[in-house]
PDB file of C-alpha atoms in Angstrom:
ATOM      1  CA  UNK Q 967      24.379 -40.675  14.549  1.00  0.00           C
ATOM      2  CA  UNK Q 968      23.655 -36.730  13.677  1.00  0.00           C
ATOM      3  CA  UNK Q 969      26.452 -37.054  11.316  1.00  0.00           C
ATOM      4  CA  UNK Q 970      27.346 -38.402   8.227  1.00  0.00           C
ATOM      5  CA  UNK Q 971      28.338 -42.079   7.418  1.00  0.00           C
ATOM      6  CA  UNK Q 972      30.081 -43.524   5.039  1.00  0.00           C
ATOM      7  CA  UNK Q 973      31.819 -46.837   4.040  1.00  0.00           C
ATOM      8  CA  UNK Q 974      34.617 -47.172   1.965  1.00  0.00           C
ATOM      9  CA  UNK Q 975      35.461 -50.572   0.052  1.00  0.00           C
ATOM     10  CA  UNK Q 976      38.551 -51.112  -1.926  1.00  0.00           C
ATOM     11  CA  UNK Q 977      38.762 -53.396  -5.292  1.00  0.00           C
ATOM     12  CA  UNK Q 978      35.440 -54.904  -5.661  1.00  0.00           C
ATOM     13  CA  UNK Q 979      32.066 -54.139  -7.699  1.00  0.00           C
ATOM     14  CA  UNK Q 980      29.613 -51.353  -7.177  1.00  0.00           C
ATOM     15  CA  UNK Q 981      27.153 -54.370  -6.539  1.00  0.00           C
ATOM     16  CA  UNK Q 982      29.187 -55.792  -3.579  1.00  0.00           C
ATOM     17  CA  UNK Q 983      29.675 -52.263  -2.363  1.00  0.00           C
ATOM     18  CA  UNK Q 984      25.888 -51.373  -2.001  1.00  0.00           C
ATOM     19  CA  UNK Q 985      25.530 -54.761  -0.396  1.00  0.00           C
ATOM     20  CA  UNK Q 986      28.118 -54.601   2.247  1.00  0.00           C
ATOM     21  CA  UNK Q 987      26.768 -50.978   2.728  1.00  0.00           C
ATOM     22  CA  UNK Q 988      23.189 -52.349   3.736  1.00  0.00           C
ATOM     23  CA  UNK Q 989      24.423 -54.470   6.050  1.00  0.00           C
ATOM     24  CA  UNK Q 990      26.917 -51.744   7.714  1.00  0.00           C
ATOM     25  CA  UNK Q 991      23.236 -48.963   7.706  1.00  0.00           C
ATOM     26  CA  UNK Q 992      21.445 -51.732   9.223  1.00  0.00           C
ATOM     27  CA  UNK Q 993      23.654 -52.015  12.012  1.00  0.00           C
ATOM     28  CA  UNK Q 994      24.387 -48.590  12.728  1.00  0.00           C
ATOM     29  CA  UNK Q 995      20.448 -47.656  12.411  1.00  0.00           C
ATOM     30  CA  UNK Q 996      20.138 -50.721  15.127  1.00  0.00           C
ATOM     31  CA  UNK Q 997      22.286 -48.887  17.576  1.00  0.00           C
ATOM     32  CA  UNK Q 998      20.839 -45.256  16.846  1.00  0.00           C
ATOM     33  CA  UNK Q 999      17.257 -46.868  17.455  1.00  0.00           C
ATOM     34  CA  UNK Q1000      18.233 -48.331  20.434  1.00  0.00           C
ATOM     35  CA  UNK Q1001      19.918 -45.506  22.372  1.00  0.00           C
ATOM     36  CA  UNK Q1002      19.429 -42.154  20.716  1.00  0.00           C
ATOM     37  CA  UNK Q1003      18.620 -39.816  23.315  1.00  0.00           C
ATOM     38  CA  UNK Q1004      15.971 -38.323  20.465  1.00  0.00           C
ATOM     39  CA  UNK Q1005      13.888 -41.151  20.451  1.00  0.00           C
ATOM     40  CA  UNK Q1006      10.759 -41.899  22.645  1.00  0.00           C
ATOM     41  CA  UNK Q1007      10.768 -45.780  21.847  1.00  0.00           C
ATOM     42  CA  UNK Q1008      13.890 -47.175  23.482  1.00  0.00           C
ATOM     43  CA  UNK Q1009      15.727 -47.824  26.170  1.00  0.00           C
ATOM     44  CA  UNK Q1010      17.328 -44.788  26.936  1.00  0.00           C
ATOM     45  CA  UNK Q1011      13.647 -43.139  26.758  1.00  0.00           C
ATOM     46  CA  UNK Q1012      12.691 -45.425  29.709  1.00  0.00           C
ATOM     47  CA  UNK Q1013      15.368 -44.904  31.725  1.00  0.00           C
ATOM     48  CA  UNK Q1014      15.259 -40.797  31.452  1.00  0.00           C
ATOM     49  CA  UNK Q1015      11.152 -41.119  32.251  1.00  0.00           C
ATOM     50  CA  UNK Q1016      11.317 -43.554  34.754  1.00  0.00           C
ATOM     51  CA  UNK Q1017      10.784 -40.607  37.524  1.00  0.00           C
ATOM     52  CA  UNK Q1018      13.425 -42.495  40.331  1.00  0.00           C
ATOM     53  CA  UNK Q1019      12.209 -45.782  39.424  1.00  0.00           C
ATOM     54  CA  UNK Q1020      14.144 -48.937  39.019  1.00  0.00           C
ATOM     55  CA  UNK Q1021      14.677 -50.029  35.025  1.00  0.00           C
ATOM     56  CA  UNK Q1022      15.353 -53.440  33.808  1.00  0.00           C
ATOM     57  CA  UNK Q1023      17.833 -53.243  30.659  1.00  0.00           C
ATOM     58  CA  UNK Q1024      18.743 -55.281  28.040  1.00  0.00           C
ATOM     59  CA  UNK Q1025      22.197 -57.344  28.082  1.00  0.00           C
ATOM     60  CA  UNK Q1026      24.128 -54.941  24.923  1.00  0.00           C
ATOM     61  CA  UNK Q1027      22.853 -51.977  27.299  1.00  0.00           C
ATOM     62  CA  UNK Q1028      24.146 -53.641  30.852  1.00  0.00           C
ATOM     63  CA  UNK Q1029      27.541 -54.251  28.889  1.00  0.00           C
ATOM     64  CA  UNK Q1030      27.731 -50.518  28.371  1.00  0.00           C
ATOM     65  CA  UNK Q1031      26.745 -49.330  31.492  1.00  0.00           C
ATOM     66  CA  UNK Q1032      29.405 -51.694  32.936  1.00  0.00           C
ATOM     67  CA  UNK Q1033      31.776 -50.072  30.388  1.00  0.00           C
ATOM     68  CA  UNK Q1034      30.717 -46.538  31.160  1.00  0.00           C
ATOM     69  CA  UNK Q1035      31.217 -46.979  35.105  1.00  0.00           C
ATOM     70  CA  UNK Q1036      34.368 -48.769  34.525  1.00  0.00           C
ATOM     71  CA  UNK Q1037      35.315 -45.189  32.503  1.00  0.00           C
ATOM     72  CA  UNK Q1038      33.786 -43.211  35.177  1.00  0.00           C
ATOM     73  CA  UNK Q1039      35.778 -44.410  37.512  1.00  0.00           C
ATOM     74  CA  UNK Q1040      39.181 -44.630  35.756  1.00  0.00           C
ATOM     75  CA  UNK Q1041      38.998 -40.687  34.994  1.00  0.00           C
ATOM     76  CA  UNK Q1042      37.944 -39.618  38.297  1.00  0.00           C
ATOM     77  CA  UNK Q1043      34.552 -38.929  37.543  1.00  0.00           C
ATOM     78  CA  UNK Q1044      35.499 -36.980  34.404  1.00  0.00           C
ATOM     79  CA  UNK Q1045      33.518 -39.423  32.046  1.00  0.00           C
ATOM     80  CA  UNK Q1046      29.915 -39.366  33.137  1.00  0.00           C
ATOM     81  CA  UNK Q1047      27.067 -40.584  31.132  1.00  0.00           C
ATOM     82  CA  UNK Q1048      24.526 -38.710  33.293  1.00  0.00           C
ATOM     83  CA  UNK Q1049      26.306 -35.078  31.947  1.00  0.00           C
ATOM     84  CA  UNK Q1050      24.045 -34.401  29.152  1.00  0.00           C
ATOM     85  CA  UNK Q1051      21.699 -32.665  31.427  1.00  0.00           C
ATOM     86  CA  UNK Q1052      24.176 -29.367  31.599  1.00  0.00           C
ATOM     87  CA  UNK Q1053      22.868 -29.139  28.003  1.00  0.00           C
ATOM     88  CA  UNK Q1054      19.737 -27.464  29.585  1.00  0.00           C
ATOM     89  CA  UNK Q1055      21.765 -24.354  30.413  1.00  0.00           C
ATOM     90  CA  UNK Q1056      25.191 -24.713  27.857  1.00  0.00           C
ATOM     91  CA  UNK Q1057      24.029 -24.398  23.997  1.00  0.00           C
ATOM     92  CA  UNK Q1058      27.391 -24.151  22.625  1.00  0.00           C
ATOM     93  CA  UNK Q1059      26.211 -22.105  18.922  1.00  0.00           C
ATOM     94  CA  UNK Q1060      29.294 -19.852  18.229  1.00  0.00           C
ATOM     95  CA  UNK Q1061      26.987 -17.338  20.670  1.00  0.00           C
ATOM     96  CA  UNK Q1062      28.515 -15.373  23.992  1.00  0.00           C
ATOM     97  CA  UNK Q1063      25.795 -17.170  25.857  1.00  0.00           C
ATOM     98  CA  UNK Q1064      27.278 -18.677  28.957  1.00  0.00           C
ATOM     99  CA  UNK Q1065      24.983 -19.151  31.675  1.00  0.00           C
ATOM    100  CA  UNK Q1066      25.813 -18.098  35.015  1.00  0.00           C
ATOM    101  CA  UNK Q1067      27.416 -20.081  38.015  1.00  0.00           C
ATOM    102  CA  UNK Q1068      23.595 -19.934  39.714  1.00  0.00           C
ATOM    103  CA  UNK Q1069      22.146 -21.521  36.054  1.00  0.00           C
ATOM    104  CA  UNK Q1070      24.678 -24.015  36.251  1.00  0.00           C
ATOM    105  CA  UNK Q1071      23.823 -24.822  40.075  1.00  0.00           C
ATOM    106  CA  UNK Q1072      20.560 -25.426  38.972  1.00  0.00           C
ATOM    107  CA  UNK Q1073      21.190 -28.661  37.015  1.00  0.00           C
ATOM    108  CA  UNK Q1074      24.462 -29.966  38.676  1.00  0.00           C
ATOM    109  CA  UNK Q1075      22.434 -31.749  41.470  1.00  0.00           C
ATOM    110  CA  UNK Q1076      20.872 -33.730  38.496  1.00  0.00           C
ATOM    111  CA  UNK Q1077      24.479 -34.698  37.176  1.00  0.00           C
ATOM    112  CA  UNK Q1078      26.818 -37.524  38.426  1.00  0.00           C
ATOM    113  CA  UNK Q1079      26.972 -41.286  38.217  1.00  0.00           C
ATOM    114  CA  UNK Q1080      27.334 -41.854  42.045  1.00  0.00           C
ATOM    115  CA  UNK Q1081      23.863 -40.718  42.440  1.00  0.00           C
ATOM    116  CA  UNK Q1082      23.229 -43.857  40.279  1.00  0.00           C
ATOM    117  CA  UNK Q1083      22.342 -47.400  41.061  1.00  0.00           C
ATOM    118  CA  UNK Q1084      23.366 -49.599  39.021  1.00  0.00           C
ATOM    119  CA  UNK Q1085      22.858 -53.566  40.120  1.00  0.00           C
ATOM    120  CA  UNK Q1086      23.253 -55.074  36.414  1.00  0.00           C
ATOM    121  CA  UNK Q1087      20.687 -56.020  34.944  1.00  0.00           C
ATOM    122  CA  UNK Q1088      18.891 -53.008  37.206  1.00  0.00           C
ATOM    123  CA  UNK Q1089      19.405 -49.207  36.866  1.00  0.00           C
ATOM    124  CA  UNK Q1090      17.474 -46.816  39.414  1.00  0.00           C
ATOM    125  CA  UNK Q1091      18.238 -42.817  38.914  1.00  0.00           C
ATOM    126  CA  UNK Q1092      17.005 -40.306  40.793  1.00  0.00           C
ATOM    127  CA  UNK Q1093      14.170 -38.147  39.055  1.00  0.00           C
ATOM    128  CA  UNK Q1094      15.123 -35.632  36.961  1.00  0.00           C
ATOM    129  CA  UNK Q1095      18.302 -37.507  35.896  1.00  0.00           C
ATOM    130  CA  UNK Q1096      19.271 -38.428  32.344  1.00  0.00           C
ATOM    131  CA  UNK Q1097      22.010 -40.553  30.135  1.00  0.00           C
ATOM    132  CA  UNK Q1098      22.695 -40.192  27.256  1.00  0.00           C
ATOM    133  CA  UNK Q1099      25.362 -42.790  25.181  1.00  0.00           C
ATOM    134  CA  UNK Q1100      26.546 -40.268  22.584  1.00  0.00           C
ATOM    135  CA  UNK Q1101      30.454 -40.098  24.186  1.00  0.00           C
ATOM    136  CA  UNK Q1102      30.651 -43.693  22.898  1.00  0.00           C
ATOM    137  CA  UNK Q1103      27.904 -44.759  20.588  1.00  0.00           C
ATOM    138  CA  UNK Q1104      29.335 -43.606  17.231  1.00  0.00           C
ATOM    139  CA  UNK Q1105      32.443 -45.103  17.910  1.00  0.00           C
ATOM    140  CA  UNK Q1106      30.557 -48.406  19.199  1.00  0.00           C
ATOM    141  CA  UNK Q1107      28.767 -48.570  16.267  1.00  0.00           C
ATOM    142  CA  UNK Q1108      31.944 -47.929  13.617  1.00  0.00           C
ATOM    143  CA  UNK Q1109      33.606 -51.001  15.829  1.00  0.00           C
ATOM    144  CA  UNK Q1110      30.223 -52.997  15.581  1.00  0.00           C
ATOM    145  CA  UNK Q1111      29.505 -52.831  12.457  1.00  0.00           C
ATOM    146  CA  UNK Q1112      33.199 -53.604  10.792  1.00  0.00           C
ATOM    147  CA  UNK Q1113      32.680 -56.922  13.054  1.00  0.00           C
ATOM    148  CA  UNK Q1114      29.615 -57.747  10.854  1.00  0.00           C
ATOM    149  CA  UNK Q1115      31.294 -56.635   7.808  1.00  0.00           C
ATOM    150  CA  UNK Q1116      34.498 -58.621   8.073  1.00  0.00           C
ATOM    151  CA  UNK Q1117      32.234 -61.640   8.215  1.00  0.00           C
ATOM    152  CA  UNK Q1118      30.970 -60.849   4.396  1.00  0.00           C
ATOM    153  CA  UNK Q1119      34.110 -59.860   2.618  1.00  0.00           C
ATOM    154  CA  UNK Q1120      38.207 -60.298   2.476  1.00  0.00           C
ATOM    155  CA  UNK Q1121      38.164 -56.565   0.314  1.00  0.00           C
ATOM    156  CA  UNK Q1122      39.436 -53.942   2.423  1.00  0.00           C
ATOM    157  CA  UNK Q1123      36.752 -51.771   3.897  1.00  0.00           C
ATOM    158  CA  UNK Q1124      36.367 -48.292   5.961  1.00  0.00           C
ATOM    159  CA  UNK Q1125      33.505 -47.324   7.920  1.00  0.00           C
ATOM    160  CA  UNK Q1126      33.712 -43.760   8.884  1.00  0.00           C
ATOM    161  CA  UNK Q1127      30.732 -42.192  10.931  1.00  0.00           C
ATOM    162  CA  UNK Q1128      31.371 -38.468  11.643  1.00  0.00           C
ATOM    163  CA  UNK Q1129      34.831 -38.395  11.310  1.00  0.00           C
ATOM    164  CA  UNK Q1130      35.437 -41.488  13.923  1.00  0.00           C
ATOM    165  CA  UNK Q1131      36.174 -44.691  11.832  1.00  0.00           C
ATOM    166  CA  UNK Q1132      37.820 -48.187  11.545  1.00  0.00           C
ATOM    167  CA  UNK Q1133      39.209 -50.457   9.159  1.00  0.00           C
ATOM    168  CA  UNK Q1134      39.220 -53.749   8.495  1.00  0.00           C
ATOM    169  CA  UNK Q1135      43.465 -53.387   7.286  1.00  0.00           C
ATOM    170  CA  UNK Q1136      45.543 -52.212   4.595  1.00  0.00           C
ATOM    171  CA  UNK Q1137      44.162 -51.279   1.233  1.00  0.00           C
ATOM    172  CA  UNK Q1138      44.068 -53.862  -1.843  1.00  0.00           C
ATOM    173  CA  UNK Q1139      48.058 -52.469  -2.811  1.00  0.00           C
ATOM    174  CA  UNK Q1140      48.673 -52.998   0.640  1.00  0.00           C
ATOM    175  CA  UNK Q1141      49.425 -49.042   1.527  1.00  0.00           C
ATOM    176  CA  UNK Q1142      47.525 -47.369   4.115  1.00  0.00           C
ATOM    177  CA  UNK Q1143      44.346 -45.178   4.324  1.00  0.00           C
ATOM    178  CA  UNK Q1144      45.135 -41.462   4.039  1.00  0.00           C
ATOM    179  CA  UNK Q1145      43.144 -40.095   6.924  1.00  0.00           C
ATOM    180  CA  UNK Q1146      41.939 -36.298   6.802  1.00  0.00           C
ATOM    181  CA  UNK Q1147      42.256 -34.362   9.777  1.00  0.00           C
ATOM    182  CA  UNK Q1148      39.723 -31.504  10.526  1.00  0.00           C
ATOM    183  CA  UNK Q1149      42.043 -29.240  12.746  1.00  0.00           C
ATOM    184  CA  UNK Q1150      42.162 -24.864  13.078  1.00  0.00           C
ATOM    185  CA  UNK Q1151      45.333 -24.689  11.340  1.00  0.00           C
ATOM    186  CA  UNK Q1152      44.936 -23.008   7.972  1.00  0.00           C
ATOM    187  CA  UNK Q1153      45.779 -25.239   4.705  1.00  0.00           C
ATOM    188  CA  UNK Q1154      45.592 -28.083   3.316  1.00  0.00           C
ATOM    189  CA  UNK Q1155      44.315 -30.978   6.582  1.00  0.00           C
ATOM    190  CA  UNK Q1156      46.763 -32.960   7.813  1.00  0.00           C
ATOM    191  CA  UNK Q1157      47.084 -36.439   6.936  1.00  0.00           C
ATOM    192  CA  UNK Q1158      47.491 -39.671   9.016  1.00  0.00           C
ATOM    193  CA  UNK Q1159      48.235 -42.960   7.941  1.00  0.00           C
ATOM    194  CA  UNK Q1160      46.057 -46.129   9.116  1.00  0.00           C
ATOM    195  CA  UNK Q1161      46.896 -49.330   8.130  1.00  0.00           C
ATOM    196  CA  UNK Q1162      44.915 -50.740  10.448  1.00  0.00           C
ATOM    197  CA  UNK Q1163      42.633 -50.357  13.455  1.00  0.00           C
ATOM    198  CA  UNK Q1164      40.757 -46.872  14.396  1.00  0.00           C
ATOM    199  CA  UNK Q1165      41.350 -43.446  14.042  1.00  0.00           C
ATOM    200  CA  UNK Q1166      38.717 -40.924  16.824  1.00  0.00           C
ATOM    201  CA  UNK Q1167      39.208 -37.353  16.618  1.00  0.00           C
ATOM    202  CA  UNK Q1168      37.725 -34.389  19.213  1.00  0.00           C
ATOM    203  CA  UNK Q1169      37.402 -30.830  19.578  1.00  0.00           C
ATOM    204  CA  UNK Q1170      36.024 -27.548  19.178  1.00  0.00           C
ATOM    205  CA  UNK Q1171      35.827 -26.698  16.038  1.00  0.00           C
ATOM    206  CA  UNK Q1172      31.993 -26.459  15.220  1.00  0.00           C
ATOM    207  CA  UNK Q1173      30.991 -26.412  19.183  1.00  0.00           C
ATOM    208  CA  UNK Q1174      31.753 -23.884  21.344  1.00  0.00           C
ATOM    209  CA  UNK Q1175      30.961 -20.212  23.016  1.00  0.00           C
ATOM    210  CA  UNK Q1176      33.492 -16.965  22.846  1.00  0.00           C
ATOM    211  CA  UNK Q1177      32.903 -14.166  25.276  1.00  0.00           C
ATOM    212  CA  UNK Q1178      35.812 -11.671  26.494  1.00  0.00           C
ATOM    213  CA  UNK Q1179      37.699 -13.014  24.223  1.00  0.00           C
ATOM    214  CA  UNK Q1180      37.290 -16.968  26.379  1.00  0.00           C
ATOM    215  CA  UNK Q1181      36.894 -19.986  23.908  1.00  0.00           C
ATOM    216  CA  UNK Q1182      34.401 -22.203  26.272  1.00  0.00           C
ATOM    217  CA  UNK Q1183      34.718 -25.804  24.121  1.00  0.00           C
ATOM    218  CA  UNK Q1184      31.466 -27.903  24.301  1.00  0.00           C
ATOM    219  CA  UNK Q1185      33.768 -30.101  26.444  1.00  0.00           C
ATOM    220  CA  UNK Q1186      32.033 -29.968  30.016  1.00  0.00           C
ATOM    221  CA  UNK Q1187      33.516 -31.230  33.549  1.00  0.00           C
ATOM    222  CA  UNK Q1188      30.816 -33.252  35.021  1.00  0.00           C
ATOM    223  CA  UNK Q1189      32.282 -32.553  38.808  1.00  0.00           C
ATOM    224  CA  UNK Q1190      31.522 -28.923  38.104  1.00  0.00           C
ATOM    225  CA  UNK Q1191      29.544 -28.222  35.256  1.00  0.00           C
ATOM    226  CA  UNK Q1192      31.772 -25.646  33.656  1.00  0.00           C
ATOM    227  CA  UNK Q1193      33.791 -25.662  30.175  1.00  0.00           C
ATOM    228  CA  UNK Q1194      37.332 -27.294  30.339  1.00  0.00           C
ATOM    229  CA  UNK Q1195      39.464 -24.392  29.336  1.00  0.00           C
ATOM    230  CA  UNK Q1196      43.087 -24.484  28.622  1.00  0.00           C
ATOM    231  CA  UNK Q1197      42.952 -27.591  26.220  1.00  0.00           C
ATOM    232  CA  UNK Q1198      43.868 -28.742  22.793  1.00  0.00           C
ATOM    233  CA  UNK Q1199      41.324 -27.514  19.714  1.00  0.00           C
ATOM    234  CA  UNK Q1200      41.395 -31.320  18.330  1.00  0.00           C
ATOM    235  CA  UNK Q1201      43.171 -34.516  19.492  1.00  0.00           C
ATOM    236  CA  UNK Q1202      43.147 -37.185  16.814  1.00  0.00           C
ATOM    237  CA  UNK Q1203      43.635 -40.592  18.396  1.00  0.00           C
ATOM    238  CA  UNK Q1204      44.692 -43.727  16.395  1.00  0.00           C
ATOM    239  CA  UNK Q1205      44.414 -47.215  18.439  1.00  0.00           C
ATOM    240  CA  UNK Q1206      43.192 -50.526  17.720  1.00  0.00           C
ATOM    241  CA  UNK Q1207      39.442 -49.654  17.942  1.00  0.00           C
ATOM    242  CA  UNK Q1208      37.223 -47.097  17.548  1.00  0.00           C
ATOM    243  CA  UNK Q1209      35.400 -46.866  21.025  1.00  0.00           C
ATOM    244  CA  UNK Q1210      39.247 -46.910  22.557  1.00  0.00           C
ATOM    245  CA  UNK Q1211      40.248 -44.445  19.795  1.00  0.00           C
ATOM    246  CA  UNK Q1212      37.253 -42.110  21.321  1.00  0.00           C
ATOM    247  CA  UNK Q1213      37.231 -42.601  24.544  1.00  0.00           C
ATOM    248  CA  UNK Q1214      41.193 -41.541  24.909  1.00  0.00           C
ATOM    249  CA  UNK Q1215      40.521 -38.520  22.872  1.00  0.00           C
ATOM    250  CA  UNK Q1216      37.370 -37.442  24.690  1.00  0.00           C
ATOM    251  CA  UNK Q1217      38.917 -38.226  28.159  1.00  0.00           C
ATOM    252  CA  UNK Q1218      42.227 -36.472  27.096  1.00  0.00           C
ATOM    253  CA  UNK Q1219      40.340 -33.253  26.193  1.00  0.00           C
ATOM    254  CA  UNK Q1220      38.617 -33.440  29.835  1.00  0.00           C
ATOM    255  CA  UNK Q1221      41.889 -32.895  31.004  1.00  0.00           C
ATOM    256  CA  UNK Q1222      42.220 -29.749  29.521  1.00  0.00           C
ATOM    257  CA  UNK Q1223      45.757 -27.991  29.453  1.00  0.00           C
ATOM    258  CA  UNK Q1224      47.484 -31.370  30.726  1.00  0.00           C
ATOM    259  CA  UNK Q1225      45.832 -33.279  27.832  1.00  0.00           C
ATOM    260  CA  UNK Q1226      49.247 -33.997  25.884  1.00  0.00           C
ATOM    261  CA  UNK Q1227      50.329 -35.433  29.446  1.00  0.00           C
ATOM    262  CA  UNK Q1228      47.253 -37.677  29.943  1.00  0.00           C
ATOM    263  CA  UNK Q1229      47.747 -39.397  26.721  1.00  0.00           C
ATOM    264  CA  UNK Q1230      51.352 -39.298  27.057  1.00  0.00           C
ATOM    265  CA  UNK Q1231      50.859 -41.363  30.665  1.00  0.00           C
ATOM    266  CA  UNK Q1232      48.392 -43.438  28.299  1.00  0.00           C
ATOM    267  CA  UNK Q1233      50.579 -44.508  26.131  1.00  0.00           C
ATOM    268  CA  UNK Q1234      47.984 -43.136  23.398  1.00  0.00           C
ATOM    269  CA  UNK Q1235      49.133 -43.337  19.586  1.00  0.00           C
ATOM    270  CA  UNK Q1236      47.907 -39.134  19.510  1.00  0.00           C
ATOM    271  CA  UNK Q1237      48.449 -36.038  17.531  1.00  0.00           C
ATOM    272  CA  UNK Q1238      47.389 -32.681  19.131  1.00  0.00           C
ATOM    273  CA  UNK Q1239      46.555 -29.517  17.866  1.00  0.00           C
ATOM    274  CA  UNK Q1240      46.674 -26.123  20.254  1.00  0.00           C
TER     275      UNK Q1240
END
């Protein structure tokens, strides 16, 4: 996940803890094996090598896809899994490094799902293309593995990976998690309340490039290549699952200055911070 995990259990043993932990690592390592982007021995390996040839995926893989094209095509092409190629030219290290509108050029006619074909169980991309699953995988992998965990315990448990996490209700007292929120305001970090469900936060806090005085956020439009400007710093979403929890956040941000509209219109349970 490239971040760190950790899993919360209220009111029983340090024995049942470590054991409901294995099972909760075990899942998450699944996922991370099976569609890292850093990996050379899954899935997502195959389809970013397969030079314009047709792929045969798995059936948790198709459901994504089908999940990711839905998303695609709800935001206007703002949510794109093929995007992670503009990494080749945006390295967003606190530098003044941002490439040029020819650099960007360059690698745009690599990005964009409707260059994709996608006949489930079948996925053919042109050569050079890439995916990559990190929008959604944490989050997936938060909601996946408090499904497993429910199944072994009635304690109250939180799974947080990277700042995205579930749980599985209220606390043993029956009061609500106190959720730390990583935001640029000075002092102590805001708190938010979760009873139950997800809590998915985004933003630019570690990420991003300042030159002229221009915050670029490592938040990229897909349709153009370039930085949103204009939006929030962090959007902290809080809905009844992670992966919907990240996905409003992340597709919120995409919308740059009319982000507190978006979730607004989205009904989104959302705090923002400019």
């Amino acid at each position: 996940m490239a971040a760190p995990c950790e899993v919360l259990v209220d009111g029983v043993c340090a024995q049942e803890v470590r054991r409901l932990t294995r099972i909760v690592a075990r899942e998450v390592w699944r996922i991370e094996q099976h569609w890292s982007r850093y990996r050379d021995d899954n899935i997502v390996h195959r389809i970013n090598t397969a030079g314009g040839r047709p792929v045969t995926v798995d059936e948790e893989t198709a459901r994504f896809l089908d999940y990711a094209q839905q998303l695609h095509a709800i935001s206007d092409g703002r949510f794109d899994l093929s995007s992670g190629v503009l990494r080749r030219v945006w390295r967003f290290d606190g530098s003044d490094r941002v490439p040029t509108a020819e650099q960007i050029a360059a690698v745009l006619p690599l990005v964009g799902w409707h260059r994709v074909r996608w006949k489930p169980p079948v996925l053919t991309m042109p050569a050079g293309m890439e995916i990559d699953f990190g929008g959604i995988g944490k989050e997936y992998a938060v909601d996946r593995a408090l499904r497993l965990v429910v199944q072994q315990t009635k304690a109250p448990v939180l799974i947080n990976c990277g700042g995205d996490l579930a749980v599985s209700g209220a606390r043993a007292d029956g009061s609500a998690w106190q959720v730390g929120v990583e935001t640029p305001e000075p002092g102590p970090a805001p708190v938010i309340g979760l009873p139950a469900g997800a809590i998915a936060s985004s933003g630019d806090t570690h990420r991003f490039l300042l030159k002229d005085g221009v915050r670029y956020p490592h938040v990229l439009d897909p349709r153009t290549g370039q930085a949103v400007l204009g939006g929030p710093r962090t959007i902290s979403v809080r809905a009844a699952s992670c992966t919907e929890a990240g996905v409003l956040a992340t597709l919120a941000l995409l919308h740059g200055a009319q982000a507190q509209e978006y979730l607004h219109d989205s009904a989104a349970d959302a705090r923002v911070w400019w």
